[in-house]
Tab-separated table of N, CA, C and O in Angstrom:
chain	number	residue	atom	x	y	z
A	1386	UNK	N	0.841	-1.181	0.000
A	1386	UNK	CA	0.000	0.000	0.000
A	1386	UNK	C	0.881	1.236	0.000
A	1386	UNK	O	1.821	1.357	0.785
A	1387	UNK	N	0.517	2.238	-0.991
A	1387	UNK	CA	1.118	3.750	-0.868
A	1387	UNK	C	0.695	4.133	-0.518
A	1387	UNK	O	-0.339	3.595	-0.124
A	1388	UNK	N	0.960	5.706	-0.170
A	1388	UNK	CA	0.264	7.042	-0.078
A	1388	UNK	C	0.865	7.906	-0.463
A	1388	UNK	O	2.044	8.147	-0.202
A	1389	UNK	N	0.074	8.567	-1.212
A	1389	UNK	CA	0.206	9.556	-2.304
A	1389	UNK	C	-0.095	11.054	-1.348
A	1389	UNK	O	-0.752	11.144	-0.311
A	1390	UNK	N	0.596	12.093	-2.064
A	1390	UNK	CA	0.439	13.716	-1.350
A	1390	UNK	C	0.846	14.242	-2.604
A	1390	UNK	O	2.045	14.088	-2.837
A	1391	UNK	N	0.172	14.825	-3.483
A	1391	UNK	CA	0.454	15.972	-4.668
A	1391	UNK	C	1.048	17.705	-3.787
A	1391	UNK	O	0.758	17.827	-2.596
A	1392	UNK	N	1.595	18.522	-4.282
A	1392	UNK	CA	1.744	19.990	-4.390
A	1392	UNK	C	1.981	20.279	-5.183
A	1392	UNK	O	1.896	19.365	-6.002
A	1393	UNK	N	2.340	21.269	-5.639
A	1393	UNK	CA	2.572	22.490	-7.164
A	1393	UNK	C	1.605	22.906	-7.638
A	1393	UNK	O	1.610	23.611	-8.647
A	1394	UNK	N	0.715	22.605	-7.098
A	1394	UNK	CA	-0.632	23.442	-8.215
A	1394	UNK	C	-0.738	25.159	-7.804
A	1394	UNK	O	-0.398	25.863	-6.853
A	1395	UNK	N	-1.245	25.300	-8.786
A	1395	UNK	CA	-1.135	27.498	-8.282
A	1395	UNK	C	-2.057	27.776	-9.530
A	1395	UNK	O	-2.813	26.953	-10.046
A	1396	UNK	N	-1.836	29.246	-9.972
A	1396	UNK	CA	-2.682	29.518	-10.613
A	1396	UNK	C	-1.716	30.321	-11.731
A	1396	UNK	O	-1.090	31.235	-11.196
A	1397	UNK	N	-1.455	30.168	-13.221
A	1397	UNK	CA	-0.489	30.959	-13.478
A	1397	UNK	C	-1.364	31.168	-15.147
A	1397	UNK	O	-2.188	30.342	-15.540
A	1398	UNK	N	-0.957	32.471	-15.983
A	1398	UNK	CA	-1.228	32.319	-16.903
A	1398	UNK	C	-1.225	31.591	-17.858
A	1398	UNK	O	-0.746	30.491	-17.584
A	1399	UNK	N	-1.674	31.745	-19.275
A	1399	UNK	CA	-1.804	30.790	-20.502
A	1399	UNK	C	-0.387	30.891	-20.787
A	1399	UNK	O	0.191	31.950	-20.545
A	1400	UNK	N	0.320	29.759	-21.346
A	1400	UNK	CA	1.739	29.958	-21.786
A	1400	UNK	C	2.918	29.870	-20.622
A	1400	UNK	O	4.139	29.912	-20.768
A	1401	UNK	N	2.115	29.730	-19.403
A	1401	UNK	CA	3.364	29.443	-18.540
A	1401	UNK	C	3.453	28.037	-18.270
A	1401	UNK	O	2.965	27.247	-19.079
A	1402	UNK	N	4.102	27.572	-17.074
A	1402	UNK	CA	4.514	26.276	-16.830
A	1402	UNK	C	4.420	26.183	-15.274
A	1402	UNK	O	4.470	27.194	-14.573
A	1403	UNK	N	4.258	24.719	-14.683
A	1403	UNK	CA	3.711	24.304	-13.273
A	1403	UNK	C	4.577	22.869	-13.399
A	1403	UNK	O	4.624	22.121	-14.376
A	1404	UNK	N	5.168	22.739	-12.259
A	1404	UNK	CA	5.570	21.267	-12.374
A	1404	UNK	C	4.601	20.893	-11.184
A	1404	UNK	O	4.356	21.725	-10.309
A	1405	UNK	N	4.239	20.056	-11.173
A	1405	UNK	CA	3.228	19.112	-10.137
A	1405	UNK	C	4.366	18.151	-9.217
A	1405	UNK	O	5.450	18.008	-9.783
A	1406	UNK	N	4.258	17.661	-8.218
A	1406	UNK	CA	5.021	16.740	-7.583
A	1406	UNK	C	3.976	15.826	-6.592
A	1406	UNK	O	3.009	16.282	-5.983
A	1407	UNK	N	4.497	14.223	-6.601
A	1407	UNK	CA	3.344	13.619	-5.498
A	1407	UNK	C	4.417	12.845	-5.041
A	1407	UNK	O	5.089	12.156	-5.807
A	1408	UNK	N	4.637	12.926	-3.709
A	1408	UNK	CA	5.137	12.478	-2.437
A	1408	UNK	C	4.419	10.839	-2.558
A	1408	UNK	O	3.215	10.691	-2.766
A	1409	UNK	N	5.340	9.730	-2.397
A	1409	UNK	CA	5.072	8.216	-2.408
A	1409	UNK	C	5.900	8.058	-1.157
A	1409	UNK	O	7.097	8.244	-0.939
A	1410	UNK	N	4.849	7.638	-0.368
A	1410	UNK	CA	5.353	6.735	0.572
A	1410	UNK	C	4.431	5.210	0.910
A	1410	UNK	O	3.413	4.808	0.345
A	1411	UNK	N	5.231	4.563	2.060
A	1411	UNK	CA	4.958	3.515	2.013
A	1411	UNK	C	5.415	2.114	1.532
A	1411	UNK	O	6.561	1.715	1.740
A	1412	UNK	N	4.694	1.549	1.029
A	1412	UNK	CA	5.437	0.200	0.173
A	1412	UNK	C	6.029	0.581	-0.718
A	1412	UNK	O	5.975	-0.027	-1.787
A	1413	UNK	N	6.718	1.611	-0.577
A	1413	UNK	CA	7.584	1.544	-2.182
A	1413	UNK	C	8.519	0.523	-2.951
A	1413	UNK	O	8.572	0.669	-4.172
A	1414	UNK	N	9.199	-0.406	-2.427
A	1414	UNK	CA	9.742	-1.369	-2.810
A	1414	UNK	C	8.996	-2.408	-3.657
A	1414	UNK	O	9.593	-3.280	-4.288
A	1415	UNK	N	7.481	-2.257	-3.640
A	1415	UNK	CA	6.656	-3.025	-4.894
A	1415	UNK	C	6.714	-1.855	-5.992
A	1415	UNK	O	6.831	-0.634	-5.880
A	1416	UNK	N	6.546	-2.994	-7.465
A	1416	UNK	CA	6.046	-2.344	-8.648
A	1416	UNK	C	4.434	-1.692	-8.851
A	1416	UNK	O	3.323	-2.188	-8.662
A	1417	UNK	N	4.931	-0.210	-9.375
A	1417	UNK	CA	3.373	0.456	-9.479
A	1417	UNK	C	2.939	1.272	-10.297
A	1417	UNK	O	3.212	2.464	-10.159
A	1418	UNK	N	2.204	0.849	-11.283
A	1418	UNK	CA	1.658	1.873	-12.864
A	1418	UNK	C	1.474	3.076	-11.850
A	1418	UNK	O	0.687	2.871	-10.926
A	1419	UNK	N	2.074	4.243	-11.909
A	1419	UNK	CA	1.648	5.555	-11.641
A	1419	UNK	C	1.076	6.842	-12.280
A	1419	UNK	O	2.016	7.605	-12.503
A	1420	UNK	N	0.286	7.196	-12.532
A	1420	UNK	CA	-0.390	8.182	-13.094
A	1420	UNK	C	-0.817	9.134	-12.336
A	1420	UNK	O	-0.899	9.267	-11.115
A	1421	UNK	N	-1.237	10.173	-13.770
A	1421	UNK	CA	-1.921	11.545	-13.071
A	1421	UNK	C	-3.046	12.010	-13.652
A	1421	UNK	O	-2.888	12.432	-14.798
A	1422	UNK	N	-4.369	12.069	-13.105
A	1422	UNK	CA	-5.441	12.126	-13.791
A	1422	UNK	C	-5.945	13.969	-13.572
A	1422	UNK	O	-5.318	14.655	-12.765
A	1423	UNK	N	-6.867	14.445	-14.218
A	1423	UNK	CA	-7.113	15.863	-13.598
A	1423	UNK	C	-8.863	15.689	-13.944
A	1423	UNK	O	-9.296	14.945	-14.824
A	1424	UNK	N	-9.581	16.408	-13.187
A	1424	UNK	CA	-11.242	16.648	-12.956
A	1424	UNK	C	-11.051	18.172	-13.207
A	1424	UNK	O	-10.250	18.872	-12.588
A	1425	UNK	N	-11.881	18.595	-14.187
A	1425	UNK	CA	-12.776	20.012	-14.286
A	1425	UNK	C	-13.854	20.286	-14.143
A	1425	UNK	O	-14.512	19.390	-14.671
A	1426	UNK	N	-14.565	21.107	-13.677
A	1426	UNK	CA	-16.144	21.177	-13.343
A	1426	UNK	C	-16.445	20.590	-14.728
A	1426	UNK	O	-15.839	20.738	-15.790
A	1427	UNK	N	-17.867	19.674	-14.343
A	1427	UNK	CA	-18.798	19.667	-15.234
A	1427	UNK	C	-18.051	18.622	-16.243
A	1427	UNK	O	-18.898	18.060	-16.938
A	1428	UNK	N	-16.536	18.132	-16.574
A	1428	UNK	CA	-15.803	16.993	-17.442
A	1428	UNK	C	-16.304	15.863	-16.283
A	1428	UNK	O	-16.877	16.041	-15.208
A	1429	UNK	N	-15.765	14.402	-17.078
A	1429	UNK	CA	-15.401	13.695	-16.394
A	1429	UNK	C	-14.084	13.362	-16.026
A	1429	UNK	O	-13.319	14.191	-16.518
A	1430	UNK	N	-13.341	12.291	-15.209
A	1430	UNK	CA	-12.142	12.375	-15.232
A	1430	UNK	C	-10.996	11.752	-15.947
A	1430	UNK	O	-10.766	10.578	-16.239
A	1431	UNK	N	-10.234	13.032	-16.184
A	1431	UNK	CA	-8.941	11.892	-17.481
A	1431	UNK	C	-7.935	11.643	-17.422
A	1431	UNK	O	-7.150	12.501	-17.019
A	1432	UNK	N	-7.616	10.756	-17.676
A	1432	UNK	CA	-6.224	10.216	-17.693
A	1432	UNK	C	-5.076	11.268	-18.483
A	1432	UNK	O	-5.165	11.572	-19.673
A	1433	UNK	N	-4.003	11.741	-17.561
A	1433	UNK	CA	-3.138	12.537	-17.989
A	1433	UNK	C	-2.237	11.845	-18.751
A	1433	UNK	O	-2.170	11.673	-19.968
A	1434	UNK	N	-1.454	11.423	-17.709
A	1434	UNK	CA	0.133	10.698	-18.039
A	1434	UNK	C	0.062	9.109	-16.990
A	1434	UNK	O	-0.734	8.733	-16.130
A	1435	UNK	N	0.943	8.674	-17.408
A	1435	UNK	CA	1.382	7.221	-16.478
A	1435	UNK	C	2.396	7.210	-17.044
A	1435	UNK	O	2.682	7.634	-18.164
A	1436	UNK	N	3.354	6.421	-15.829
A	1436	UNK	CA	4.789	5.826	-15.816
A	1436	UNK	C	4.871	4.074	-15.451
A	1436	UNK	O	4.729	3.389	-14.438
A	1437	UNK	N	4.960	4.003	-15.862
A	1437	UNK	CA	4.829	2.611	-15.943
A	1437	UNK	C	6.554	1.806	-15.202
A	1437	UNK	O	7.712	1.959	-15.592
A	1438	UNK	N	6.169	1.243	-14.418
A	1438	UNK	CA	7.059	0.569	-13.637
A	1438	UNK	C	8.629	0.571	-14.185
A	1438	UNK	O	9.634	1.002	-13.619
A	1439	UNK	N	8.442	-0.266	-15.899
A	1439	UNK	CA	9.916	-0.287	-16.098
A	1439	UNK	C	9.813	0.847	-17.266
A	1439	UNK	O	9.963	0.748	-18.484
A	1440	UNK	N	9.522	1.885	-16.491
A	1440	UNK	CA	10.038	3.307	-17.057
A	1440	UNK	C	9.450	4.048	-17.530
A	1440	UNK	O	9.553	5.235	-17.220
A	1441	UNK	N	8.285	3.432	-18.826
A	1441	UNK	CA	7.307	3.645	-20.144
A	1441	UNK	C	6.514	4.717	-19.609
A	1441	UNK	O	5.789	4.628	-18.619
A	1442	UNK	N	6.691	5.721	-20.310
A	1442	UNK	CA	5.773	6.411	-20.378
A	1442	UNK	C	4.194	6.658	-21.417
A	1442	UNK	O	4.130	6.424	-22.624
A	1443	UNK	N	3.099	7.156	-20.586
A	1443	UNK	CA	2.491	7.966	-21.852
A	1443	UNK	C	1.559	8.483	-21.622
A	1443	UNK	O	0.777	8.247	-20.701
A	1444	UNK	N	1.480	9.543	-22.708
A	1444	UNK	CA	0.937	11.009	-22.306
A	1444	UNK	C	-0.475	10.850	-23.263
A	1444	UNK	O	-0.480	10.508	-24.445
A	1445	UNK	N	-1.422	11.120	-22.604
A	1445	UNK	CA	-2.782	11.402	-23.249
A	1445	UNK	C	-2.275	12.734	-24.439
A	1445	UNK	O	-1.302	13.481	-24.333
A	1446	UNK	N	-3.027	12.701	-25.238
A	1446	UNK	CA	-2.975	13.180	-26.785
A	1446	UNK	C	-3.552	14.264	-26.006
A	1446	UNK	O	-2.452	14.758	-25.756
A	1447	UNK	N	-4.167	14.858	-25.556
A	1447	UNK	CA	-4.565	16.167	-25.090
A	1447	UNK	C	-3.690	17.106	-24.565
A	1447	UNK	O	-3.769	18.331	-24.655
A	1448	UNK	N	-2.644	16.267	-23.871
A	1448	UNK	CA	-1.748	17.181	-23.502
A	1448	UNK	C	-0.240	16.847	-24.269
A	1448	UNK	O	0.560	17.766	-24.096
A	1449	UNK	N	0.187	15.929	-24.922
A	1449	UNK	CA	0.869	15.679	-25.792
A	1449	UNK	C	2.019	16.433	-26.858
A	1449	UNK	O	1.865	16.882	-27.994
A	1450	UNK	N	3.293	16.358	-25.925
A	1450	UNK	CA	4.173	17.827	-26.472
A	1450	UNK	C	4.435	18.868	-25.521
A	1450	UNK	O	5.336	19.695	-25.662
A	1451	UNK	N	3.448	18.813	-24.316
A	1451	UNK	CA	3.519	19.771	-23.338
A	1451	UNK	C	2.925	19.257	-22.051
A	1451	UNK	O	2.424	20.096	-21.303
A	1452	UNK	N	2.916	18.251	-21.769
A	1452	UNK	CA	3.427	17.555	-20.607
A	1452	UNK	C	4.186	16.471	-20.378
A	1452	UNK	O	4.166	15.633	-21.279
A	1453	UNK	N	5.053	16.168	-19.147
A	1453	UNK	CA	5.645	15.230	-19.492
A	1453	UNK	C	5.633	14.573	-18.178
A	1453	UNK	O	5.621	15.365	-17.236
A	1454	UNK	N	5.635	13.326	-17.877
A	1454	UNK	CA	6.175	12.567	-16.424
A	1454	UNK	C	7.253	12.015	-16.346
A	1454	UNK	O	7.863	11.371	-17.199
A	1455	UNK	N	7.670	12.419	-14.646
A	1455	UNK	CA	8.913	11.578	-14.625
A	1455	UNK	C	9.152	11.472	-12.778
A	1455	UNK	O	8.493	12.133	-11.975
A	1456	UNK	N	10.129	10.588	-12.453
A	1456	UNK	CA	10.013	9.916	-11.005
A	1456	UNK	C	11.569	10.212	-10.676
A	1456	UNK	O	12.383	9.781	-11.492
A	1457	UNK	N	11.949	10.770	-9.776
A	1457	UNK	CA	13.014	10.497	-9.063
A	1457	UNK	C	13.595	9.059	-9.041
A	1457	UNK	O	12.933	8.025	-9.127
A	1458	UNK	N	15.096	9.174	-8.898
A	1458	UNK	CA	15.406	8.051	-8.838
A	1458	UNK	C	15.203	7.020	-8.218
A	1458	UNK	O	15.095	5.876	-8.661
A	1459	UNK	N	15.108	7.614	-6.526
A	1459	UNK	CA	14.838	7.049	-5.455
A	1459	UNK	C	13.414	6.144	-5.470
A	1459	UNK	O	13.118	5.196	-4.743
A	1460	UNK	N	12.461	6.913	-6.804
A	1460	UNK	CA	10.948	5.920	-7.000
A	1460	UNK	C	10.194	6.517	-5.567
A	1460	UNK	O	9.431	5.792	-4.928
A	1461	UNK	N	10.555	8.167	-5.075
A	1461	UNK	CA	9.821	8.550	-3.836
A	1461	UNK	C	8.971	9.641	-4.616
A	1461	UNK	O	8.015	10.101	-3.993
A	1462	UNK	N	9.196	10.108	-5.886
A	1462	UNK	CA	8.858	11.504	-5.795
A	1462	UNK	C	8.205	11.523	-7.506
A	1462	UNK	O	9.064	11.402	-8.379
A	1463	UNK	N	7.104	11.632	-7.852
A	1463	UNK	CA	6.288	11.768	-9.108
A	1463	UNK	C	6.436	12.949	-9.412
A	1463	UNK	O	6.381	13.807	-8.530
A	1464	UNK	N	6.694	13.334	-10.940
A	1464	UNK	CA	6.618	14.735	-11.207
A	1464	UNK	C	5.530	14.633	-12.216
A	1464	UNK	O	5.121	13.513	-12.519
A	1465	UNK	N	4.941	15.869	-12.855
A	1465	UNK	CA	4.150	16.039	-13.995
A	1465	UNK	C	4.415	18.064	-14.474
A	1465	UNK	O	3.929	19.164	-14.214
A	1466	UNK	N	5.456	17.460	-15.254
A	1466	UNK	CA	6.208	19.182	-15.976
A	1466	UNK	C	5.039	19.395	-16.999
A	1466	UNK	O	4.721	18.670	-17.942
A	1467	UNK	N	4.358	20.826	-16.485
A	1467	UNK	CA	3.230	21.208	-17.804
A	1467	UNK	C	3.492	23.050	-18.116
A	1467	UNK	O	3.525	24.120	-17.509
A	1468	UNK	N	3.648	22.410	-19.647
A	1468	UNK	CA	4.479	23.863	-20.400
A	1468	UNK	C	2.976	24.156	-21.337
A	1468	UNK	O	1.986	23.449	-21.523
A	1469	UNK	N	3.260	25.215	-21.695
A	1469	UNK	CA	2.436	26.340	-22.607
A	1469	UNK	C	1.177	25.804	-21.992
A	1469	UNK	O	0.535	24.953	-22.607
A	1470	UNK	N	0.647	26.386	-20.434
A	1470	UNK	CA	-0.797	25.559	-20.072
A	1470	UNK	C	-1.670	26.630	-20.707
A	1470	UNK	O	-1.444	27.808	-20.987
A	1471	UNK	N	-2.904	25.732	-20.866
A	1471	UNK	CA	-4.032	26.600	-21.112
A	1471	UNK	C	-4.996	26.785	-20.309
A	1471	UNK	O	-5.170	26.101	-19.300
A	1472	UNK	N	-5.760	27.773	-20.688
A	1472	UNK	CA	-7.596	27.459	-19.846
A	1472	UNK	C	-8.086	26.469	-19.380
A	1472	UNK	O	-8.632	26.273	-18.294
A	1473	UNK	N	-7.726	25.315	-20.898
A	1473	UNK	CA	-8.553	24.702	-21.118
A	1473	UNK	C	-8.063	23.242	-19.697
A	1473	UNK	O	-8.830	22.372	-19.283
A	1474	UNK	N	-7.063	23.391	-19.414
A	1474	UNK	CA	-6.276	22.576	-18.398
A	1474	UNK	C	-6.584	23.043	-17.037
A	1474	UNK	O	-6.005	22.470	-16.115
A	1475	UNK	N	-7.298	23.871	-16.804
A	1475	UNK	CA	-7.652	23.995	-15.454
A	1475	UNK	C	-8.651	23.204	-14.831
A	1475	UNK	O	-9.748	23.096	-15.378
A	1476	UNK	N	-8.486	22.819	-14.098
A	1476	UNK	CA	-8.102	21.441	-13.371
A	1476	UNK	C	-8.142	20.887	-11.620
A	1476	UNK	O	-7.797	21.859	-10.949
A	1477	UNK	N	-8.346	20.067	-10.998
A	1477	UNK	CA	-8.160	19.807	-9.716
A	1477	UNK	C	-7.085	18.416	-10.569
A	1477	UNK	O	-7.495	17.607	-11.400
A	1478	UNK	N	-5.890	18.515	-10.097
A	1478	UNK	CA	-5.030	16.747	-10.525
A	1478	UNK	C	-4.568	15.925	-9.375
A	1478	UNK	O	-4.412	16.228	-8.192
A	1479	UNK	N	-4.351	14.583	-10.148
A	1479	UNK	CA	-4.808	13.646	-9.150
A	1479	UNK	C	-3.640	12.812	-9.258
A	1479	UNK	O	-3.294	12.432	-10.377
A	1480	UNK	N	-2.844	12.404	-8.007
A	1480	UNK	CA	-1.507	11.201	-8.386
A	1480	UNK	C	-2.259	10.276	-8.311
A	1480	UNK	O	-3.201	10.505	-7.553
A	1481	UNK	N	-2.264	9.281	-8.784
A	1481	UNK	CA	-2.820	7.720	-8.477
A	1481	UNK	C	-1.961	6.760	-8.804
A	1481	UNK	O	-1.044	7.076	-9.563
A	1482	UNK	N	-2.049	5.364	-8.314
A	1482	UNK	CA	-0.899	4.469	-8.540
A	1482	UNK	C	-1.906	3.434	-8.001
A	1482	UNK	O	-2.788	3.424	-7.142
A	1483	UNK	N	-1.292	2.425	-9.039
A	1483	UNK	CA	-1.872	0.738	-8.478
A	1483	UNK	C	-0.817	-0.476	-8.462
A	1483	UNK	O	0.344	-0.279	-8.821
A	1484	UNK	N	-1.115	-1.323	-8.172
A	1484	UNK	CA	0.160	-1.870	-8.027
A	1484	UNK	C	0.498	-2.724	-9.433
A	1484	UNK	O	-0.366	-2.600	-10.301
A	1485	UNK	N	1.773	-3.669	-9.802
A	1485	UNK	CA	2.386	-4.128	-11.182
A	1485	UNK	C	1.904	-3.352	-12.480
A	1485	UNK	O	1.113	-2.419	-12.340
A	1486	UNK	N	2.226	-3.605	-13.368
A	1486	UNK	CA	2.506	-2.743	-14.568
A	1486	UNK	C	0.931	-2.371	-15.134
A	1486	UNK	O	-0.091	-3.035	-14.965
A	1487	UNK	N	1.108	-0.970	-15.926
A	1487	UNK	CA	-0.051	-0.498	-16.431
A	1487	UNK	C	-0.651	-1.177	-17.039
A	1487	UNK	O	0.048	-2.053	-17.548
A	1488	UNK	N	-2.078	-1.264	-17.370
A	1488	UNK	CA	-2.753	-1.913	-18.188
A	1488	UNK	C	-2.889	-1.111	-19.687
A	1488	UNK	O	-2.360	-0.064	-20.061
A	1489	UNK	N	-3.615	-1.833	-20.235
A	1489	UNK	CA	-3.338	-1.198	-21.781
A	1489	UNK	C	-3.956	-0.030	-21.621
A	1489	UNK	O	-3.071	0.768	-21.933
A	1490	UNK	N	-5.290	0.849	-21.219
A	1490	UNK	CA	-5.900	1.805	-21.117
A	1490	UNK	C	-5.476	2.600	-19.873
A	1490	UNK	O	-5.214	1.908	-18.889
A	1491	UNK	N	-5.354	4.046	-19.731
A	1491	UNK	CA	-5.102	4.726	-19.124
A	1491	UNK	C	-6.890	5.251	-18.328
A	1491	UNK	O	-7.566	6.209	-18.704
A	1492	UNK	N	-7.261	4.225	-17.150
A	1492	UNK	CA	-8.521	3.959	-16.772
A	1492	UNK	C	-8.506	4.589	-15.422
A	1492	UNK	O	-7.620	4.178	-14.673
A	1493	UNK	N	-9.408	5.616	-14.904
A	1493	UNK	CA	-9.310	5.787	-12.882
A	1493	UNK	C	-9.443	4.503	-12.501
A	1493	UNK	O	-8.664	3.998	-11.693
A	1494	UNK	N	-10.476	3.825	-13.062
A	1494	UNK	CA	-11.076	3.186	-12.031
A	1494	UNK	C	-9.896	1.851	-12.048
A	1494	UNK	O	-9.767	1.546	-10.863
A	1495	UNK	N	-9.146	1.095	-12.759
A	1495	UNK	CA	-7.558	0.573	-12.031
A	1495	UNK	C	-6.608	1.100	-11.386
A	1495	UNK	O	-5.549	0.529	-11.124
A	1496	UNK	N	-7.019	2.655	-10.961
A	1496	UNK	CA	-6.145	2.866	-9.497
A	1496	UNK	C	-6.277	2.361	-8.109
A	1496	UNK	O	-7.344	2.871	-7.766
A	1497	UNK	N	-6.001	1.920	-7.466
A	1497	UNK	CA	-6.929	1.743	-6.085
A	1497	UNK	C	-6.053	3.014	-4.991
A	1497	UNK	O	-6.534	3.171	-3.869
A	1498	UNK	N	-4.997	3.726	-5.327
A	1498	UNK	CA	-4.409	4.474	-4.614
A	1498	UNK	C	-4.696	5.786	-5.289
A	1498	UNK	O	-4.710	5.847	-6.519
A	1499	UNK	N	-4.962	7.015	-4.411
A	1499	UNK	CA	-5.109	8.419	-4.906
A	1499	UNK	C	-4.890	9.363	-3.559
A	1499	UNK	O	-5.227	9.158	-2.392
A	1500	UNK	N	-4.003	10.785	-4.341
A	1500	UNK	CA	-3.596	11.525	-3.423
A	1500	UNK	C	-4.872	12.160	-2.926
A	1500	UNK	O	-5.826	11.408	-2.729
A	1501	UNK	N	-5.018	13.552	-2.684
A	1501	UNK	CA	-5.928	14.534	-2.207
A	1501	UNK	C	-5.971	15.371	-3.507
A	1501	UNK	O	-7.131	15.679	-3.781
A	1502	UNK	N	-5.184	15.767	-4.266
A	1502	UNK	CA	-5.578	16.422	-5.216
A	1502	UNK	C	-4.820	17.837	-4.925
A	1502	UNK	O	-4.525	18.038	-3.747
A	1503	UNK	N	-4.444	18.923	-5.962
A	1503	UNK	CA	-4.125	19.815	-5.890
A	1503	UNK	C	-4.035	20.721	-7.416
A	1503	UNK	O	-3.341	20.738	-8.432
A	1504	UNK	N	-5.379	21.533	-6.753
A	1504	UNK	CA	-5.543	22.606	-8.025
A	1504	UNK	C	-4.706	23.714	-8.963
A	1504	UNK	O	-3.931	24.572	-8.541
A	1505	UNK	N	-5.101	23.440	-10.435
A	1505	UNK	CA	-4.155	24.070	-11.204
A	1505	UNK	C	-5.428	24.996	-12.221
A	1505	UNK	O	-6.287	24.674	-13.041
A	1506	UNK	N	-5.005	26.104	-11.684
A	1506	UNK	CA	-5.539	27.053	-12.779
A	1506	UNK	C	-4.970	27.979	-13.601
A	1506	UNK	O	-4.105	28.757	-13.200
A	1507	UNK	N	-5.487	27.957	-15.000
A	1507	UNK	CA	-4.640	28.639	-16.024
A	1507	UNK	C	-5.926	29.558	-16.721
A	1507	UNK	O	-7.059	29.081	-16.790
A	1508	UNK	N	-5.609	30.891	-17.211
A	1508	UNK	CA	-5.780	32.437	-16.766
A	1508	UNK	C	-5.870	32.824	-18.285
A	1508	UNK	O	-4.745	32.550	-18.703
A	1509	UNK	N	-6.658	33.348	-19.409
A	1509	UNK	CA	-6.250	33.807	-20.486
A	1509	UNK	C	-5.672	35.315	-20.402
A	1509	UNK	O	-5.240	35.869	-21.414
């Protein structure tokens, strides 16, 4: 079992950049598809990015080119780097992680682990 803690969210204009970070603790010594999902009023929720145990990344086509994931070495510390954000990305985002390797679809509902969330708003 993990536990997940996101920070970096703020509020910055269109065209700037936010790195996200989620704090893993716990069992870290097991393998765990990790992702980052985000909720907007009134959307449902989507699959951002995942890292996939032995390394693999991948980035939902929505944000594609301008976000990217990546994990400390240590496997303690999730990042999610987001460049030229828009409006349209404002957002509450979500770390989640489940345990052995991702499944083919980037799905919430195969997380069984999720942080608290931490809001990102972008400003035209």
């Amino acid at each position: 079992q993990v536990r997940l803690l996101e920070s970096g969210g703020g509020s910055v204009q269109a065209g700037g950049s936010l790195r996200l970070s989620c704090a893993v603790s716990g069992n870290t010594g097991s393998s765990y598809c990790m992702g980052w999902f985000r909720l907007a009023p009134g959307k449902e929720r989507e699959g951002v990015a995942r890292l996939d145990s032995d390394g693999t990344t991948t980035i939902a086509d929505s944000v594609k080119g301008r976000f990217t994931i990546s994990q400390d070495s240590a496997k303690n510390t999730l990042f999610l780097q987001m460049n030229s954000l828009k409006p349209g990305d404002t957002a509450m985002y979500y770390c989640a992680a489940h345990s052995g390797y991702c499944y083919d679809d980037l799905v919430d509902a195969d997380f069984g682990f999720w942080g608290q969330g931490t809001q990102v708003t972008v400003s035209s």
